[in-house]
Coordinates of C-alpha atoms in Angstrom, one line a residue:
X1 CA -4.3 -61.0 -31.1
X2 CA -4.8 -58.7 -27.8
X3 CA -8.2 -59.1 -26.3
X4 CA -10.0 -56.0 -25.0
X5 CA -9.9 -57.8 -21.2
X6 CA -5.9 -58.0 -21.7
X7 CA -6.4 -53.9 -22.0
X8 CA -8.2 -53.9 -19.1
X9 CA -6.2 -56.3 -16.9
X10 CA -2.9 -54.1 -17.8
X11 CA -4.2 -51.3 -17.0
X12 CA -5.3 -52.5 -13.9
X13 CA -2.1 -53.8 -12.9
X14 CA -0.3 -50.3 -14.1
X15 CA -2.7 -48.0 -11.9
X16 CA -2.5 -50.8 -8.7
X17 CA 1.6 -50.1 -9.2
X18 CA 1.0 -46.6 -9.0
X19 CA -0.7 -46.7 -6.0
X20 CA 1.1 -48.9 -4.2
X21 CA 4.3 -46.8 -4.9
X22 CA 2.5 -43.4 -3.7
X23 CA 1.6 -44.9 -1.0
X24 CA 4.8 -46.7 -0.2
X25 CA 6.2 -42.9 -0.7
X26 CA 4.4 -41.0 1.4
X27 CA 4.9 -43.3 4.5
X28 CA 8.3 -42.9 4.0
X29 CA 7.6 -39.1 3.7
X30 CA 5.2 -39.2 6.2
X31 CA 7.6 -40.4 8.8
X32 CA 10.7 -38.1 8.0
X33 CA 8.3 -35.5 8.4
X34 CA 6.6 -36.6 11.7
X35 CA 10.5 -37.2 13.0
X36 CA 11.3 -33.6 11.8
X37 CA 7.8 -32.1 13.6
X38 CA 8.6 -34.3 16.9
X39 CA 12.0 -33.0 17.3
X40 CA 10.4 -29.0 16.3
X41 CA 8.2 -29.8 18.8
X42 CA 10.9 -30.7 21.4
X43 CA 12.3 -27.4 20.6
X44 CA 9.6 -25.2 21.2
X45 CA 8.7 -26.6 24.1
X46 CA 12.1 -26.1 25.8
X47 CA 11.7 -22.5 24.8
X48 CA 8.5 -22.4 25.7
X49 CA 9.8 -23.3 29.7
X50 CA 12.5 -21.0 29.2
X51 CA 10.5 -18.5 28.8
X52 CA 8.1 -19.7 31.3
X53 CA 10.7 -19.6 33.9
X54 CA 12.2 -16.1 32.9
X55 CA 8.8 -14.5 32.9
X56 CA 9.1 -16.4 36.3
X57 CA 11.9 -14.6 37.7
X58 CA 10.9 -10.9 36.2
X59 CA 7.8 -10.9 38.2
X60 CA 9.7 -12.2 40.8
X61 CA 12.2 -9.0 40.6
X62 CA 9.0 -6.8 39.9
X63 CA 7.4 -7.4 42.7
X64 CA 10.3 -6.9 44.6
X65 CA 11.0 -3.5 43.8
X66 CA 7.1 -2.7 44.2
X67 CA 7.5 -3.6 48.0
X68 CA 10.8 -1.2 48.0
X69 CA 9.1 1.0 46.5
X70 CA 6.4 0.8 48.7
X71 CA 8.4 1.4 51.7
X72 CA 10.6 4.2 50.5
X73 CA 7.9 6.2 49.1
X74 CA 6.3 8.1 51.7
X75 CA 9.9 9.2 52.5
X76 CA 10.3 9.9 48.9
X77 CA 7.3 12.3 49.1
X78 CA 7.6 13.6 52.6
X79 CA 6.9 17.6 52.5
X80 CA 6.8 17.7 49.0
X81 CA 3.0 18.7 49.2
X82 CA 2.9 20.1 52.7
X83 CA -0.1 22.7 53.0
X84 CA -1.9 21.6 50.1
X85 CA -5.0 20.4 49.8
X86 CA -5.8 17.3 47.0
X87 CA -9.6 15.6 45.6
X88 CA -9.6 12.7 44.3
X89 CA -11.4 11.8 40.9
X90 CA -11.7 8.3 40.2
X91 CA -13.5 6.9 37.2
X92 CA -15.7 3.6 37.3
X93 CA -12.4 1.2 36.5
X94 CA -10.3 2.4 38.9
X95 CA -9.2 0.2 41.6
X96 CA -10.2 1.1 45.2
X97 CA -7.1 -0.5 46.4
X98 CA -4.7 2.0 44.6
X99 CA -6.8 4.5 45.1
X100 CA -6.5 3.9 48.5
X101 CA -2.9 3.6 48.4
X102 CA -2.5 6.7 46.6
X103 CA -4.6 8.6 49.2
X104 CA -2.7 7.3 51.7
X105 CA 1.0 8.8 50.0
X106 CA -0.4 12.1 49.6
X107 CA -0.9 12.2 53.1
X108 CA 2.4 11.2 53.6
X109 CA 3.2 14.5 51.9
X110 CA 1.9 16.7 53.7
X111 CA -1.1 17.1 51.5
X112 CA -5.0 17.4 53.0
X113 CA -6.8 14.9 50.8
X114 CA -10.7 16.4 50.9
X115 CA -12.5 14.0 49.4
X116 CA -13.6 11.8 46.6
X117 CA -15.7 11.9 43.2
X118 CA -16.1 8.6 41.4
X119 CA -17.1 9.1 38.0
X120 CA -19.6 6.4 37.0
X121 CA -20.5 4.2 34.0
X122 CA -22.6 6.8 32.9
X123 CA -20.2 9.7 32.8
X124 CA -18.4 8.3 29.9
X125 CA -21.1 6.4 28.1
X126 CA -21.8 7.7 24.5
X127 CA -25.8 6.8 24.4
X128 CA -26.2 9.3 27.7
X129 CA -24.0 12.4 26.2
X130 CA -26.6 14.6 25.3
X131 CA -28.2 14.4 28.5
X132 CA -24.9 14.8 30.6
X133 CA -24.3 17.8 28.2
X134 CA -27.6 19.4 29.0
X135 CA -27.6 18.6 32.5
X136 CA -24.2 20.6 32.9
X137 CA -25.6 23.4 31.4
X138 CA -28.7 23.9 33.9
X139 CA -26.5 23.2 37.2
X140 CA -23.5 25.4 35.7
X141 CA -23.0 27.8 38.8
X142 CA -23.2 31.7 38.8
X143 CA -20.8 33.5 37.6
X144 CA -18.6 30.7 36.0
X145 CA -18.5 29.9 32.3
X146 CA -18.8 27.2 30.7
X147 CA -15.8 25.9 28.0
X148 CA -16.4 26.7 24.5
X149 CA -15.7 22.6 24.0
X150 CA -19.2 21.1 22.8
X151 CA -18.3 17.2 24.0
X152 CA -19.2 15.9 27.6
X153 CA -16.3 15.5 28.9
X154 CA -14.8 18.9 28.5
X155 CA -17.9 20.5 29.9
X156 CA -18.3 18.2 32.5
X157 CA -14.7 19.2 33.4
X158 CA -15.8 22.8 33.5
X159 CA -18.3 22.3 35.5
X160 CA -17.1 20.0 38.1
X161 CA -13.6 22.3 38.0
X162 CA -15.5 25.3 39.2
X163 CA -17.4 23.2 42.1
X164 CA -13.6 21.1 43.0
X165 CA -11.1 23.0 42.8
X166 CA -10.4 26.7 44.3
X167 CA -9.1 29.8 42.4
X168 CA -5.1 29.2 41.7
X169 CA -4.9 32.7 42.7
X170 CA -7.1 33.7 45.4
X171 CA -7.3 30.4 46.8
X172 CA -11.3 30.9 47.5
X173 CA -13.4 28.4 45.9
X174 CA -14.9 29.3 42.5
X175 CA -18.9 28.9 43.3
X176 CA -20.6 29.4 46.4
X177 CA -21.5 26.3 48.6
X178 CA -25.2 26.4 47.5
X179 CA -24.2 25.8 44.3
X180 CA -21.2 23.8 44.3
X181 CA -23.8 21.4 46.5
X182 CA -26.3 21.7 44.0
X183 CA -24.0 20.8 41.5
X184 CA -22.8 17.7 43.1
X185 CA -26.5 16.8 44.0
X186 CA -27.8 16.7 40.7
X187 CA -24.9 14.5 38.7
X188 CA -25.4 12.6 41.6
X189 CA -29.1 12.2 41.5
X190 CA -29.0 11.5 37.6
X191 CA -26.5 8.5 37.9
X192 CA -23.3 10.1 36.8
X193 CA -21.0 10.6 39.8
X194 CA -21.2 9.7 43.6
X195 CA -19.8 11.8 46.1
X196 CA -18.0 10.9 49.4
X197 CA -19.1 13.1 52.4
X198 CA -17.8 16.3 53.3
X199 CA -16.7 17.1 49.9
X200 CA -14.5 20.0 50.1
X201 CA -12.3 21.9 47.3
X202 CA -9.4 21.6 47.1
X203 CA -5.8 23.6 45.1
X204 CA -5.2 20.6 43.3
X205 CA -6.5 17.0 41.8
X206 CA -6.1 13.4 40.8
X207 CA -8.1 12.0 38.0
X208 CA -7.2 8.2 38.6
X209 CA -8.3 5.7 36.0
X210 CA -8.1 2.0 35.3
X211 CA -6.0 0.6 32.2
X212 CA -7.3 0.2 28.4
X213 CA -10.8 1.2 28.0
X214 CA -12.3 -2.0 26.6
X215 CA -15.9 -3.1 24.7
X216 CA -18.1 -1.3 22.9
X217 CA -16.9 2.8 22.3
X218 CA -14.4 2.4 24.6
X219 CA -12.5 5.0 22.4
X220 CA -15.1 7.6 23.0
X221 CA -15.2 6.6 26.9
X222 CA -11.5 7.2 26.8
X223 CA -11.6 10.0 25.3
X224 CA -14.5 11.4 27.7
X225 CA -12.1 11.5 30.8
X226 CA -9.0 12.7 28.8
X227 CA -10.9 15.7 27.8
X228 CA -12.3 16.0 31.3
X229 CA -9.2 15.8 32.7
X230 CA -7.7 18.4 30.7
X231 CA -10.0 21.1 31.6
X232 CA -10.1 19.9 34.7
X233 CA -6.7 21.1 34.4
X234 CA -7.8 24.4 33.5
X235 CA -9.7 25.4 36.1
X236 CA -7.3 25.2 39.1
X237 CA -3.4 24.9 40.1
X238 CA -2.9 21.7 38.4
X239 CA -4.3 18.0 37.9
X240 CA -2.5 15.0 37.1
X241 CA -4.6 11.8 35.0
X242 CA -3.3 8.6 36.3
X243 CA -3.6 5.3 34.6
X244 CA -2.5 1.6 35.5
X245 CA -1.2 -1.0 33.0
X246 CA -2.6 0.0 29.4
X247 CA -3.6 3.3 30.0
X248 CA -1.4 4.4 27.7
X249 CA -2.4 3.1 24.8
X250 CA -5.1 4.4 22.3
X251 CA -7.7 3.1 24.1
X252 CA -7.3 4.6 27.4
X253 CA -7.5 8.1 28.4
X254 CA -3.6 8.7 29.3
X255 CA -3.3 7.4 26.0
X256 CA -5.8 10.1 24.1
X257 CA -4.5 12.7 26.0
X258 CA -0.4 11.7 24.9
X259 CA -1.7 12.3 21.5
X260 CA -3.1 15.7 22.1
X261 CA -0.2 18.4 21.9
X262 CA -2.3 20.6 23.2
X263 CA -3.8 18.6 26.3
X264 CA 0.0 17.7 27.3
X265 CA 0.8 21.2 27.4
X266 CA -0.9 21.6 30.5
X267 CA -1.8 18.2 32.0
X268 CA 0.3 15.5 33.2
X269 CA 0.0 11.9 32.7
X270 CA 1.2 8.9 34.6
X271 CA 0.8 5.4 33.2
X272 CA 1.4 3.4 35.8
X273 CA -0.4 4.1 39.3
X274 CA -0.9 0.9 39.5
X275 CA 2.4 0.4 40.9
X276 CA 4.1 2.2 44.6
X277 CA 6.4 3.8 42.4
X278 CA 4.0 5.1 39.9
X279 CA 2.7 6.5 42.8
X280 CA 5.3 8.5 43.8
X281 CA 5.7 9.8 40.4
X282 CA 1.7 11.3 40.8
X283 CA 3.0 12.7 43.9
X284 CA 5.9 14.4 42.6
X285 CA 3.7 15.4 39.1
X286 CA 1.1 16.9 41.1
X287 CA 4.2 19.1 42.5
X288 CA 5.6 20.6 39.3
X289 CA 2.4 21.2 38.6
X290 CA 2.1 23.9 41.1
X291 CA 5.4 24.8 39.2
X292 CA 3.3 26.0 36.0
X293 CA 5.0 22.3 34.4
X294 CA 3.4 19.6 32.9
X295 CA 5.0 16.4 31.8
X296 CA 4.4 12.5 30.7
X297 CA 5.7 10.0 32.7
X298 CA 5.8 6.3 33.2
X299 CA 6.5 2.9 31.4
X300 CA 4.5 3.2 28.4
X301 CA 6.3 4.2 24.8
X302 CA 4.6 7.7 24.8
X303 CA 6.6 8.8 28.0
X304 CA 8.9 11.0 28.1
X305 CA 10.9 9.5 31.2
X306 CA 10.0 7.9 34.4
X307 CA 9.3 10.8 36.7
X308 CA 9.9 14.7 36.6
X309 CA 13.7 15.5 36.8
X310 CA 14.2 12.3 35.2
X311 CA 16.0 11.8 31.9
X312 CA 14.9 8.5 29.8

């Protein structure tokens, strides 16, 4: 007769055979699958110094034709602005380096740059609108109007165009010097732009910019100096927005004005300043301009081509 404890003793010995056979199994598993993982591994990481060493070589050739680019462009440019007179508009992101690079082409131009206004923090910060709207309203000069835009940015752009830029048809500035000072003085005085001394306006402007707005509302601060910009535009012969690497896309303001049909009918874009021969595009931009043309250039997938004249 079978005992209870023979039960229990096969049991045992059936469950101690299973286990030792998973676990027999899964070693075996375990090391195909470790060989198969070390050799993936191998793989990827000759890829991953392929690419490495590409990425290497493209910078390499970039940077290269930067420093051509850099050296042929104030021949590029020569007398292509001669006579005209140019403010700069920089926002809180841009780099003082380009800027200063950019400054230094449109002189090479011919072009009189007259000064600079550096749009601060502030200007493009959502929690300070209303009081950047209001202000614009009390220092809005005599005899101007403001836009029928309610948002900061485009009334800031109708103020500021009246105060930087002359009349595209007279060639006299817009608001008398009283004004255009007080103007100046009081976004100054309530944090939203700094001025560089003698401030003078000018026929045209550059609104340069960093790259991608990033953080908090950085959509709305984008969109802030895109819509400034454009009315900007309005106000005088012609304005070009310039951007570095990102601008383009959504967040950042070359990239909200792209996707405005109606803000690339009369401004042009640039996305990358950040480069000499993004430069020389601004140059040439801020020329057919003055040409009643407007046009997006750059690297960025919402370009049109490289430069004016230039099919891509």
């Amino acid at each position: 007769m079978i005992s209870m404890r023979y039960h229990i003793v096969s049991l045992t010995a059936v469950f101690l055979a299973l286990a030792v056979g998973v676990v027999l199994g899964s070693t075996a598993i375990s090391g195909r699958l470790l060989s198969g993982l070390t050799d993936d591994n191998s793989a990827l990481g000759e890829e991953v110094a392929d690419l490495r060493a590409e990425r290497t070589g493209l910078t390499a050739k970039l940077a290269e034709a930067d420093r051509f680019a850099k050296s042929i462009g104030p021949l590029a440019v020569k007398g292509t602005l001669a006579e005209r007179t140019v403010v700069l508009v920089t926002t809180a992101d841009a780099e003082p380096g380009e800027r200063d690079a950019l400054a230094e082409l449109l002189r090479a131009s011919g072009a009189t740059v007259t000064g600079e206004v550096q749009l601060t923090d502030s200007f493009t910060d959502p929690r300070k609108a209303d009081q950047l709207r209001d202000l614009v309203a009390r220092l809005q000069p005599a005899g101007t109007q403001l836009p029928t835009g309610a948002d900061p940015g485009t009334r800031a752009g109708g103020l500021l165009g009246a105060v930087l830029l002359v009349n595209k048809d007279t060639g006299q500035p817009q608001s008398g010097p009283d004004e255009a000072a007080a103007a100046l003085t009081g976004l100054a005085s309530a944090g939203f732009v700094t001025v560089s001394p003698g401030l003078r306006a000018a026929q045209l402007a550059v609104v340069l910019t960093g790259g991608a707005v990033e953080g908090d509302s950085a959509g709305d601060r984008a969109a802030v100096v895109g819509r400034f910009a454009t009315q900007l535009d309005r106000s005088g012969a012609g304005v070009v927005l310039a951007g570095g690497d990102g601008s383009a896309e959504g967040s950042g303001a070359v990239g909200v004005v792209r996707a405005d049909t109606a803000a690339t009918s009369v401004l042009s874009t640039v996305d990358n300043a950040g480069t000499a021969a993004g430069r020389v595009v601004v140059v040439l931009a801020l020329r057919e301009q003055l040409e009643g043309k407007s046009g997006r250039y750059g690297v960025g997938g919402n370009a049109e081509s490289a430069a004016p004249g230039v099919v891509g």
